[in-house]
Short mmCIF file of C-alpha atoms and ligand atoms in Angstrom, two decimals:
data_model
loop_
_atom_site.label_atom_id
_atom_site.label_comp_id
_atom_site.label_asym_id
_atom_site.label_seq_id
_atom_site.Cartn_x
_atom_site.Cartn_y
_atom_site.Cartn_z
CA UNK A 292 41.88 88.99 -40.53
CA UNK A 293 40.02 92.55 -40.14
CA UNK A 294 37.09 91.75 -38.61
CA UNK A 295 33.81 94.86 -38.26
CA UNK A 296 31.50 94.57 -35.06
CA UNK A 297 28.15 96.36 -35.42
CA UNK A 298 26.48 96.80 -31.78
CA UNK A 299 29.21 96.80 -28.78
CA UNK A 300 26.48 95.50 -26.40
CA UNK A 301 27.26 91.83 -24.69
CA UNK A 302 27.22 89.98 -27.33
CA UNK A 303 29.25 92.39 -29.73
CA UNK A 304 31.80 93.52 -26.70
CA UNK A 305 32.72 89.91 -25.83
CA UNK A 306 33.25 88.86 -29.15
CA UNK A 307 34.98 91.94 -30.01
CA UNK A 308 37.74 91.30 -27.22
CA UNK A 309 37.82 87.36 -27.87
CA UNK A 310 38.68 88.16 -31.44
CA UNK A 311 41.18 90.41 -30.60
CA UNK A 312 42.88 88.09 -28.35
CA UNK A 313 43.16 85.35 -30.80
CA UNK A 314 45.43 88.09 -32.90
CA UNK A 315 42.54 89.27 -35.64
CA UNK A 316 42.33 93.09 -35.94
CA UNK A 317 38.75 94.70 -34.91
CA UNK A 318 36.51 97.46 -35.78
CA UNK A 319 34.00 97.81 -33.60
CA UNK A 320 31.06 100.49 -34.70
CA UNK A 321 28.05 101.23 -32.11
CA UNK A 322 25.57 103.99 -32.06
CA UNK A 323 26.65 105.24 -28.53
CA UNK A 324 28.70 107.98 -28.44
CA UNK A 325 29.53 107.15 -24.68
CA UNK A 326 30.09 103.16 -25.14
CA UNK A 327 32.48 103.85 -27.79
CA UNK A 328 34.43 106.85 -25.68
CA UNK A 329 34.69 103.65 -22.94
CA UNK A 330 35.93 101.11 -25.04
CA UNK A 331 39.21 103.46 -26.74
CA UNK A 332 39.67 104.76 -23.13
CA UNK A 333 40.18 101.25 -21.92
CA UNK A 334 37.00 100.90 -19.79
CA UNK A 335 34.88 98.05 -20.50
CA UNK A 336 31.12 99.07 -20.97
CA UNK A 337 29.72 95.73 -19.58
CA UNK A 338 30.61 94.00 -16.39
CA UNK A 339 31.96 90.26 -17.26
CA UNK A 340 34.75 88.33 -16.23
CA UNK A 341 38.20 88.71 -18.21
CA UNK A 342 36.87 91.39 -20.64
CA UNK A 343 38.61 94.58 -19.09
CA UNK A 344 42.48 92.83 -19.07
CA UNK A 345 41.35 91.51 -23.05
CA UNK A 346 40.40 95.28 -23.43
CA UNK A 347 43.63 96.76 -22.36
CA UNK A 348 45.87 93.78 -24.11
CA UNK A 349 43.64 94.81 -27.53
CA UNK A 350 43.81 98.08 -27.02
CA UNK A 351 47.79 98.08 -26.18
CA UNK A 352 48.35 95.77 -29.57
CA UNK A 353 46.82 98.07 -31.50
CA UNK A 354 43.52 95.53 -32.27
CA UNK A 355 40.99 96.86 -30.84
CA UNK A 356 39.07 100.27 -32.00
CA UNK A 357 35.71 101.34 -31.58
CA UNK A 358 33.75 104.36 -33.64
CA UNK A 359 30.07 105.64 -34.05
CA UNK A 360 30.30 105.87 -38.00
CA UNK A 361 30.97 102.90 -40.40
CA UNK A 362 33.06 105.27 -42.63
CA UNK A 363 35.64 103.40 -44.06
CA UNK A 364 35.80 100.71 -41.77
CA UNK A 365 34.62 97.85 -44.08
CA UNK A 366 38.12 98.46 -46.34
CA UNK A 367 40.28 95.39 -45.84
CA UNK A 368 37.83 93.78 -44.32
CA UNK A 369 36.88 90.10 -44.84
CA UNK A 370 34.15 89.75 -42.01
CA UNK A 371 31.76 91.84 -40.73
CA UNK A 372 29.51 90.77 -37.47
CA UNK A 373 26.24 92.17 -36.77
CA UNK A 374 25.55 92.39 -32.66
CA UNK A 375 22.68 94.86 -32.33
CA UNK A 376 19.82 94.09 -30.16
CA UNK A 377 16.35 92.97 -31.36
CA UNK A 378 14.60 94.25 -28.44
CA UNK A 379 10.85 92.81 -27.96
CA UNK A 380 8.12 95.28 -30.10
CA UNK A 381 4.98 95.86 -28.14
CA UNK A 382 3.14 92.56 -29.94
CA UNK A 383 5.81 90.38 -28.89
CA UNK A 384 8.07 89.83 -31.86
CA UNK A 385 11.34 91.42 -32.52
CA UNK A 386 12.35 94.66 -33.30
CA UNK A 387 14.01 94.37 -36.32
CA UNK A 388 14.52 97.66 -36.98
CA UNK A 389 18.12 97.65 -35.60
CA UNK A 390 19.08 95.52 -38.05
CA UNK A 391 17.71 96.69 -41.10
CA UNK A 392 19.58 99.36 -40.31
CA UNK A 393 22.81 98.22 -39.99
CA UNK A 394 22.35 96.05 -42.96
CA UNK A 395 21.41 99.04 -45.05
CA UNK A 396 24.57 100.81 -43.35
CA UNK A 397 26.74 97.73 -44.89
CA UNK A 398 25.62 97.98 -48.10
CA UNK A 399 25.70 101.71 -48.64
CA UNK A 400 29.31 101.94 -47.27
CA UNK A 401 30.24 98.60 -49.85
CA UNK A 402 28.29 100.82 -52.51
CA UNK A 403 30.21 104.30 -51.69
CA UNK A 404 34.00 102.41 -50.99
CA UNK A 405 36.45 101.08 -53.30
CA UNK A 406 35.63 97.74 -55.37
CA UNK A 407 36.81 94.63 -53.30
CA UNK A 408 38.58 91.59 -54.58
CA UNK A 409 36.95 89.19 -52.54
CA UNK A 410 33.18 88.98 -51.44
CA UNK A 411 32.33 90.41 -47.62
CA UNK A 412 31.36 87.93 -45.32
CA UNK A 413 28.15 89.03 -43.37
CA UNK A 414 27.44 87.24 -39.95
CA UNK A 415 24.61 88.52 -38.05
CA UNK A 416 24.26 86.97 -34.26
CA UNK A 417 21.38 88.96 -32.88
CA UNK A 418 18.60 86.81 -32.80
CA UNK A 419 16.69 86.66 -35.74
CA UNK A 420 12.82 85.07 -36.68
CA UNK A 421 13.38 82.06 -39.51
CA UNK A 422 13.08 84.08 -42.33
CA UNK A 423 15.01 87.58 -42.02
CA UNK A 424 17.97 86.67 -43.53
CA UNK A 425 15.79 85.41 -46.68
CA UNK A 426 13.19 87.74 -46.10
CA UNK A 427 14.64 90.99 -44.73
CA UNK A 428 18.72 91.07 -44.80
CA UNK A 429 19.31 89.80 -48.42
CA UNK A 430 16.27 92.63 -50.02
CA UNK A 431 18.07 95.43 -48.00
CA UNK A 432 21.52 94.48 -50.08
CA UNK A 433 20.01 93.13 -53.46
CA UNK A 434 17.77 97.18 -53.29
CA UNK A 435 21.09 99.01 -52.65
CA UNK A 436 24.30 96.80 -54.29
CA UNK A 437 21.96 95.11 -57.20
CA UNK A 438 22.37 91.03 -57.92
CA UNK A 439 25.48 89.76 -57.43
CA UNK A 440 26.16 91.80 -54.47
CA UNK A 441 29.81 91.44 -53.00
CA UNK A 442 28.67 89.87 -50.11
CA UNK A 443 28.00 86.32 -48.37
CA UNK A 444 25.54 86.59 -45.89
CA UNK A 445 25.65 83.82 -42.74
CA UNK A 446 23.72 83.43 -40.30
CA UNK A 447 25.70 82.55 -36.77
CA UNK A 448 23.44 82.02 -33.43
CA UNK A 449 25.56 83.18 -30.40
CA UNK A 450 25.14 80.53 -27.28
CA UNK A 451 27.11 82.96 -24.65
CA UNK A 452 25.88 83.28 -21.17
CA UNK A 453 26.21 86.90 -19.35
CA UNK A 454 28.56 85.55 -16.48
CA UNK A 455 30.10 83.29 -18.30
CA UNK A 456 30.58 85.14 -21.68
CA UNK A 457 34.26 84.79 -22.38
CA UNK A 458 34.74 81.22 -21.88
CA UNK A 459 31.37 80.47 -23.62
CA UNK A 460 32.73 82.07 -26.49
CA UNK A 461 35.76 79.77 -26.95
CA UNK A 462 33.75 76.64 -25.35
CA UNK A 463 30.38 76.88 -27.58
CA UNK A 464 28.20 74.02 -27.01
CA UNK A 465 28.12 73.97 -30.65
CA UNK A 466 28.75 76.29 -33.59
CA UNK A 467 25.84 76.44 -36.07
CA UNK A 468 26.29 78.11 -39.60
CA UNK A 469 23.25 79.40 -41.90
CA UNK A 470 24.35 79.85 -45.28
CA UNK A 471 23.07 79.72 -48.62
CA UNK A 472 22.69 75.95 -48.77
CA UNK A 473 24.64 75.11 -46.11
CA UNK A 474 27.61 75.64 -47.96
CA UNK A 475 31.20 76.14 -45.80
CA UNK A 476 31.89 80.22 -45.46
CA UNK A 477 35.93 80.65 -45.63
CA UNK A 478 35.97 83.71 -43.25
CA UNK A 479 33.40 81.41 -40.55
CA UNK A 480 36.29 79.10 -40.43
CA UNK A 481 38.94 81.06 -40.34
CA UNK A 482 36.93 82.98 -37.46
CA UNK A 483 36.73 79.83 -35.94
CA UNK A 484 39.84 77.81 -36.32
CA UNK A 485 41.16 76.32 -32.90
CA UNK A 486 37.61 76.69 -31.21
CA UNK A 487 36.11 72.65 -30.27
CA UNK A 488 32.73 72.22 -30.57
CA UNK A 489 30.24 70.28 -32.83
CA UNK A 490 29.95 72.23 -36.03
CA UNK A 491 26.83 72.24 -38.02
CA UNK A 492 26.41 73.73 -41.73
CA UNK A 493 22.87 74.64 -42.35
CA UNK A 494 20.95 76.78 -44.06
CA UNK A 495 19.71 79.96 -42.65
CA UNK A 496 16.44 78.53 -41.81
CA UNK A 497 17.55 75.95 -39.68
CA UNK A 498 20.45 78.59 -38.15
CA UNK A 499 18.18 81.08 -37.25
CA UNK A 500 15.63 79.21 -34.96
CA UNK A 501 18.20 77.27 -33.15
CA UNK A 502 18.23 80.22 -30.60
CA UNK A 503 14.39 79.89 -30.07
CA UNK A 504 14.57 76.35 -29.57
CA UNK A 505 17.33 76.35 -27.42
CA UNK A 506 16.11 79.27 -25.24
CA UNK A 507 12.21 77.94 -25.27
CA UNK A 508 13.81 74.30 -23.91
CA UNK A 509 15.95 75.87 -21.42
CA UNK A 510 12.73 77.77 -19.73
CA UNK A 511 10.35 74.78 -20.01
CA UNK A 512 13.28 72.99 -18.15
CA UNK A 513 13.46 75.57 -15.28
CA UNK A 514 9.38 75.87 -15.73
CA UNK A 515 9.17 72.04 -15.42
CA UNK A 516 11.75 71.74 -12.00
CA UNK A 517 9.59 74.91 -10.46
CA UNK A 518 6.94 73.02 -11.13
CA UNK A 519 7.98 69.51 -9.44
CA UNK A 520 9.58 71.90 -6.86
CA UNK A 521 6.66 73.51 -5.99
CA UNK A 522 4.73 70.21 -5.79
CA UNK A 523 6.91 68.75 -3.76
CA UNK A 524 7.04 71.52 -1.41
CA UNK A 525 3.27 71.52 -0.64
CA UNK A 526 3.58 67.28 -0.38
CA UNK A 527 6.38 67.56 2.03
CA UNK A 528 8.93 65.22 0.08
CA UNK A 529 12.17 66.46 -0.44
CA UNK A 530 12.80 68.29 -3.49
CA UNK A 531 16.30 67.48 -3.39
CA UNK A 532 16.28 63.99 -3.56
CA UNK A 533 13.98 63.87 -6.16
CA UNK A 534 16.35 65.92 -8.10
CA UNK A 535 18.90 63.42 -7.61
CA UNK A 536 16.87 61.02 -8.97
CA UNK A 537 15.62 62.40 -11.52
CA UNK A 538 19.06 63.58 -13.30
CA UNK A 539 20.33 60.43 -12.59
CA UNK A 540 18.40 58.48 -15.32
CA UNK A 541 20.59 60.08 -18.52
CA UNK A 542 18.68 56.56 -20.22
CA UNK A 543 15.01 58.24 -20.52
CA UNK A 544 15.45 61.88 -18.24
CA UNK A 545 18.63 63.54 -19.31
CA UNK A 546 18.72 62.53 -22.76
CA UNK A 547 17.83 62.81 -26.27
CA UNK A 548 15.07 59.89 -25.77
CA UNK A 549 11.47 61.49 -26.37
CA UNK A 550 12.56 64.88 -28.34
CA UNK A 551 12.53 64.03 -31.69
CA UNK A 552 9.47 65.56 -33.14
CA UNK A 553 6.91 62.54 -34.25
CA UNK A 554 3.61 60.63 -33.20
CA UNK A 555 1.42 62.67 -29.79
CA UNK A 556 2.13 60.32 -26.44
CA UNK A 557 -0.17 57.99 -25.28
CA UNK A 558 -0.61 54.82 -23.95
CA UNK A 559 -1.65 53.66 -20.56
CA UNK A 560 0.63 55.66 -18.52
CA UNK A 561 1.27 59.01 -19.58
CA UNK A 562 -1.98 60.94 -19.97
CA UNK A 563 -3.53 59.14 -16.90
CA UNK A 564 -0.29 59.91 -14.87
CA UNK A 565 0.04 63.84 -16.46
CA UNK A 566 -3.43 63.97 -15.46
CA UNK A 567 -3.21 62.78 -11.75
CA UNK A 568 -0.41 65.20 -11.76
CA UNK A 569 -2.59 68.07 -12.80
CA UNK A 570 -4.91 67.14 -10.02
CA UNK A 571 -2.31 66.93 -7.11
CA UNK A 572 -1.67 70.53 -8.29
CA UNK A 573 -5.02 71.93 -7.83
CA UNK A 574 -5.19 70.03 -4.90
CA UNK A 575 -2.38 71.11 -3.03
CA UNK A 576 -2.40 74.48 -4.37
CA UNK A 577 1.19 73.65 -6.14
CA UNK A 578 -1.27 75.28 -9.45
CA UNK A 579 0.88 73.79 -12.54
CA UNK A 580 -0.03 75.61 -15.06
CA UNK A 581 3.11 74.22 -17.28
CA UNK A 582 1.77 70.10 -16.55
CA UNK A 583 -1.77 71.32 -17.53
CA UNK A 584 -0.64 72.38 -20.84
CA UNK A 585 0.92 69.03 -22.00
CA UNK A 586 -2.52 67.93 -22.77
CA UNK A 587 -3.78 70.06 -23.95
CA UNK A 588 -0.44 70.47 -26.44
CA UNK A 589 -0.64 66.95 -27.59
CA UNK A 590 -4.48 67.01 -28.21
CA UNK A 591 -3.77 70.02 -30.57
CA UNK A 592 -0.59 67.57 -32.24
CA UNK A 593 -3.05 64.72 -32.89
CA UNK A 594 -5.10 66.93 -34.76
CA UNK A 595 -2.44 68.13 -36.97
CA UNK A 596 -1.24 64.42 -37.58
CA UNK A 597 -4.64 64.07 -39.07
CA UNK A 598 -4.80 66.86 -41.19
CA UNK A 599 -1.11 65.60 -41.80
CA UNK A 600 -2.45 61.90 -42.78
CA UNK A 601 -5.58 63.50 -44.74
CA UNK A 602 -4.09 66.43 -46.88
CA UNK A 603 -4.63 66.19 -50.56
CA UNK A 604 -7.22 62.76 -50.45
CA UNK A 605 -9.86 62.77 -52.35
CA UNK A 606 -13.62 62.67 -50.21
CA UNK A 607 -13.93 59.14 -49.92
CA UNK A 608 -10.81 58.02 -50.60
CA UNK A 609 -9.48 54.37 -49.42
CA UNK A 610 -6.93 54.53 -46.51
CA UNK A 611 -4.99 51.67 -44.88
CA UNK A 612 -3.77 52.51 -41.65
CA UNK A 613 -0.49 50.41 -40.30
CA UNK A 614 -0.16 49.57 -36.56
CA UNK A 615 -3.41 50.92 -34.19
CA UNK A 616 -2.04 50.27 -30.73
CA UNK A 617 0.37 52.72 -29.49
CA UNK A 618 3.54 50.51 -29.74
CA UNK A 619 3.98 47.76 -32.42
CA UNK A 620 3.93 44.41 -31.04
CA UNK A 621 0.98 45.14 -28.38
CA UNK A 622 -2.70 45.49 -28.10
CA UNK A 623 -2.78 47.63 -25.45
CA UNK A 624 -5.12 50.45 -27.52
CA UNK A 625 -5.52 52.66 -24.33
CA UNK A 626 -5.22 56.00 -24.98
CA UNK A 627 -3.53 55.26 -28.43
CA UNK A 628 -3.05 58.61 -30.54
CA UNK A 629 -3.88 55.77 -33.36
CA UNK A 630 -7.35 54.68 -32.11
CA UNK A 631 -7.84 59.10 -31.72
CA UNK A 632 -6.80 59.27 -35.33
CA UNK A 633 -8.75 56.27 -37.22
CA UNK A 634 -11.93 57.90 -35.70
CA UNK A 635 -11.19 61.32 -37.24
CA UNK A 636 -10.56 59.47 -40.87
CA UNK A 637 -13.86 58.04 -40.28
CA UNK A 638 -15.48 61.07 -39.28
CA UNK A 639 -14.04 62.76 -42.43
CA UNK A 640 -15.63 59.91 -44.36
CA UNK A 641 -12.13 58.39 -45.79
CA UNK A 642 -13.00 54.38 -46.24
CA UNK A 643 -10.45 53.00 -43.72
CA UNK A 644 -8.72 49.72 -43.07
CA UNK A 645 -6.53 48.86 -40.22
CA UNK A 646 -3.77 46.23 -40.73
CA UNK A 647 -2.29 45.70 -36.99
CA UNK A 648 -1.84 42.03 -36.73
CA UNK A 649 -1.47 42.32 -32.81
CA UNK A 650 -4.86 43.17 -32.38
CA UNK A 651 -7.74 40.58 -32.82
CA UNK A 652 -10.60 42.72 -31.58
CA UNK A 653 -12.36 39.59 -30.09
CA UNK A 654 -9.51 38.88 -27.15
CA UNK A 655 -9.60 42.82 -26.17
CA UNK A 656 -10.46 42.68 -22.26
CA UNK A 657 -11.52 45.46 -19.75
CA UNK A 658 -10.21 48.72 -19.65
CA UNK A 659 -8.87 48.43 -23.22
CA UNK A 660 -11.49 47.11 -24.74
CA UNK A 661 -14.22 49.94 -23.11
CA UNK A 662 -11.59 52.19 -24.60
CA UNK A 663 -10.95 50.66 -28.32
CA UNK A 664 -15.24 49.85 -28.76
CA UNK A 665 -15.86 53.61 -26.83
CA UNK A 666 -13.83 55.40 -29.52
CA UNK A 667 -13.98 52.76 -32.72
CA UNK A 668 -17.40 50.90 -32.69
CA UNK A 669 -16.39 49.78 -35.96
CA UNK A 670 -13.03 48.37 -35.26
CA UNK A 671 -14.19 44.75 -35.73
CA UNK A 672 -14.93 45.41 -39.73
CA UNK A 673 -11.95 47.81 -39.87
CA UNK A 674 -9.35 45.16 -39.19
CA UNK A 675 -7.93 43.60 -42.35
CA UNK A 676 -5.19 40.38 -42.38
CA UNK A 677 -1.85 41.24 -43.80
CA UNK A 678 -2.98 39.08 -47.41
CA UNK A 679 -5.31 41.86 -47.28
CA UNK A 680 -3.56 44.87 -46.78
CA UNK A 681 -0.88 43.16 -49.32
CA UNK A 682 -3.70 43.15 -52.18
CA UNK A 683 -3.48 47.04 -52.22
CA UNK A 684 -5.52 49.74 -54.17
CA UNK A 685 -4.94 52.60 -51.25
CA UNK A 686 -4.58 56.13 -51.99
CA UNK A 687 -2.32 56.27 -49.61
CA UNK A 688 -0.65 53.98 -46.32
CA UNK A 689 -0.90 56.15 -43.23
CA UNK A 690 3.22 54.77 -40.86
CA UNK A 691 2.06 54.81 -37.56
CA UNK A 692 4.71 52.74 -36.12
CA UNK A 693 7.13 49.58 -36.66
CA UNK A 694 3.72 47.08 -37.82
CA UNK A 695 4.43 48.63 -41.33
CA UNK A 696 7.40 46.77 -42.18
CA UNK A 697 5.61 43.68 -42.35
CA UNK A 698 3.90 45.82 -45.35
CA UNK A 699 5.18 45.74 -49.18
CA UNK A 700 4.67 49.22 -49.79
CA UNK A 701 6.65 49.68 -52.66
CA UNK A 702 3.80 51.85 -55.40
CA UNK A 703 2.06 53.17 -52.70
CA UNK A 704 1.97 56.90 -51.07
CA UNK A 705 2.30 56.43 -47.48
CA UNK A 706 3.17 58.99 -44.73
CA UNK A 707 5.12 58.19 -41.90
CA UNK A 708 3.25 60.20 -38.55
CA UNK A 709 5.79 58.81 -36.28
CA UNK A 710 8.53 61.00 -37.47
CA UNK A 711 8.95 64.38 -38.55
CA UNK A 712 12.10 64.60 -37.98
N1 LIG B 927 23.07 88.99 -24.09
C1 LIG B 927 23.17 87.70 -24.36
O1 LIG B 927 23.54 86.89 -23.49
C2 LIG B 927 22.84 87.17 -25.72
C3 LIG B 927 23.18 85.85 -26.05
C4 LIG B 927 22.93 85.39 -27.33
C5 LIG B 927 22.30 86.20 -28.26
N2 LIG B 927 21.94 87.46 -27.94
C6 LIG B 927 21.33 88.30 -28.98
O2 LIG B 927 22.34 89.14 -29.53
C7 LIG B 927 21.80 90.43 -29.84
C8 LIG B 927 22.55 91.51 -29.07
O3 LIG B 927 22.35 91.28 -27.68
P1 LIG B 927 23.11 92.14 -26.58
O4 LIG B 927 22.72 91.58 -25.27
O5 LIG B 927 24.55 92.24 -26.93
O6 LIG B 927 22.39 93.57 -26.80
P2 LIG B 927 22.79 94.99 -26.17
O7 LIG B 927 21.54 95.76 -26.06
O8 LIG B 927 23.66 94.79 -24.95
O9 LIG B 927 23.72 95.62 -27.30
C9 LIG B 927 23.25 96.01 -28.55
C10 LIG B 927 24.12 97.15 -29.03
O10 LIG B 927 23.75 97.48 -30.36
C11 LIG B 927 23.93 98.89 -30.50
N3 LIG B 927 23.23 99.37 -31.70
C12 LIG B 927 21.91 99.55 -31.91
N4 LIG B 927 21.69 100.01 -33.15
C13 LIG B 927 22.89 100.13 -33.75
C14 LIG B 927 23.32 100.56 -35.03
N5 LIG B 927 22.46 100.95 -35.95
N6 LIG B 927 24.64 100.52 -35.30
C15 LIG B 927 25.52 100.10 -34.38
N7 LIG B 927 25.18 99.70 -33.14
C16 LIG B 927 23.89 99.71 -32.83
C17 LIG B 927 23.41 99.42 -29.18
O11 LIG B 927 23.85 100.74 -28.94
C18 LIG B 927 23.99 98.42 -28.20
O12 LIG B 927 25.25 98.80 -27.72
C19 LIG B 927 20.31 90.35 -29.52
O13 LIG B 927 19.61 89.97 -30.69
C20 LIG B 927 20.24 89.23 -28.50
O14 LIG B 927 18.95 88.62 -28.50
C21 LIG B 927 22.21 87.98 -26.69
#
């Protein structure tokens, strides 16, 4: 396969001499005069393990080239890749400007060259904002090659680490593909072929913010062990061994448990303990700015599950809520997000019910019942038996967990706030 590389930076160099070396031929085009001089003279413009031998060997077999101009490159090609940077503009958001200019590049050269027998496949790995290839990439080819471009545009995060470049490249943690509707790209695979890793077809959506979420999680993880670090610096306990501990549990620590996006945490335990954590913090002058947050975070996620459970009801309207405590099965109301939300349906004025058949508000002792009358005065009148709830006549059920399946809720609009995932 001819492959094109726009931007010889570390993405674009890497996957330049990776390609090479799995016996495709490669173009690679970059803006600097003196990177490209390097790269045909055999030097490697980056420093990175393996990539100067993979140089020479690409160079030697006659696979690797590198120009300033696009020319003619795109003839015989079936794939180009887009590399260029998206440095940060000065509000924080990408520079896209890179970009839009190679794009336009593409389709000029496509425009100018001879007609192709096969569509160009288009992968862009800089990091891109949900949206460009939609929003940004597809205008810049529809304005200059019309509808029915011959292209197929994909959208390809790269996972590489500087360091580790090479073998991240042919051990990916995963290999996502944007496309338009997920559909398989015949040039991706070929790209691809004899490379492990968990392969998901998206669309370009999906593709495209993988990188933020990945990078985002990876610094709250190294914010979060600072954090502890710090903490347990000032308390004299050894960081070490709590480290030890902590990765240990791949049941609730190291593990997918608690990140599918859903229903705000609560319960007795983790606000009071985040909290106390907070405090220790100030105290000690650990200052945890990252712990201080998650409060604050899941204060501003309740509030969107009830604009969430209210959107499109009509003033007034009658709501049944299913399950009030924070985990079906219990009473324990303290600190349920569900107790937060039926007050803000009240406050809006929406004529609630509550079928949880776990709670009977007259058996609700001490510190949960200050909590459930503090925060629900009415919850006595609220609560409705499951013969009840069954009779129907809601605009709509309001999921808050497992209690609902008791429920026939065939007919009836519900929305389930535990999941939106
Ligand atoms: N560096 C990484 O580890 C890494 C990992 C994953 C994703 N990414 C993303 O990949 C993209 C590239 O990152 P990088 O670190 O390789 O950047 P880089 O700055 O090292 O390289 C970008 C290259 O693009 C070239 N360029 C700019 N405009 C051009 C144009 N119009 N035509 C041709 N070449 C042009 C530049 O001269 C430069 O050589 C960025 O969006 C980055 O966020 C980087």
């Amino acid at each position: 396969m001819k492959v094109v590389i726009f931007g010889l930076g570390y993405v674009g160099f890497t996957a330049a001499c990776c390609i090479a070396s799995q016996g495709h031929t490669v173009i690679g085009v970059d803006v600097s005069r003196r990177k490209v001089d390097e790269i045909n003279a055999g030097q490697a413009p980056i420093v990175e393990p393996q990539v100067a031998e993979m140089l020479s060997e690409g160079l030697a077999a006659g696979r690797i080239s590198a120009r300033t101009e696009i020319g003619d490159a795109l003839e015989g090609a079936e794939l180009a890749i887009v590399c260029v940077g998206t440095p940060s503009a000065t509000d924080g958001s990408h520079n896209m400007g890179y970009v839009a200019d190679v794009s336009r590049q593409i389709a000029q050269a496509l425009k100018a060259g001879p007609a192709r027998d096969a569509a160009l496949t288009v992968a862009y790995r800089s990091t891109f904002r949900p949206g460009t290839c939609e929003g940004l990439v597809m205008p810049i080819f529809e304005a200059i090659l019309g509808d029915g471009a011959p292209v197929e545009i994909v959208y390809n995060p790269e996972f590489l680490r500087e360091g580790s470049a090479v073998k991240d490249y042919f051990e990916p943690p995963k290999i996502v593909l944007g496309t338009d509707g997920g559909r398989p790209n015949a040039a991706m695979e070929a790209l691809h072929d004899g490379i492990e890793a968990p392969v998901f077809h998206v669309g370009y959506r999906e593709a495209e913010i993988t990188k933020f979420v990945d990078n985002t999680w990876h610094a709250v993880k190294v914010a979060f062990a600072n954090e502890i670090g710090r903490t347990c610096l000032q308390l004299g306990v050894s960081a070490k061994q709590v480290h030890e501990i902590f990765v240990s549990d791949t049941k609730l620590n190291i593990s997918p448990y608690y990140t599918r996006p859903g229903g705000a945490f609560g319960g007795s335990c983790l606000p009071k303990d985040v909290r106390a954590l907070a405090h220790i913090g100030a105290d000690t002058g650990a200052n945890l700015p990252l712990v201080e947050s998650l409060l604050r975070s899941n204060e501003a996620h309740k509030h969107r599950l009830f604009e969430y459970a209210a959107e499109g009801l009509e003033p007034g309207a009658r709501v049944l809520m299913a399950g009030l405590a924070f985990k079906a099965g219990t009473d324990d109301l303290r600190e349920s997000p569900n107790v937060d939300l039926a007050r803000k349906l009240l406050a809006a004025g929406f004529a609630l019910e509550i079928y949880d058949p776990a709670i009977r508000a007259d058996m609700l002792v001490g510190a949960n019942l200050g909590y459930a009358y503090s925060q629900l005065p009415q919850l006595e009148r609220l609560l409705v038996s499951r013969d009840q709830a069954g009779k129907g006549g809601y605009a709509r059920v309001i999921v808050n967990n497992a209690t609902a399946k008791d429920l026939d809720l065939s007919g009836v609009e519900t929305r389930d706030l535990g999941s939106l995932a």
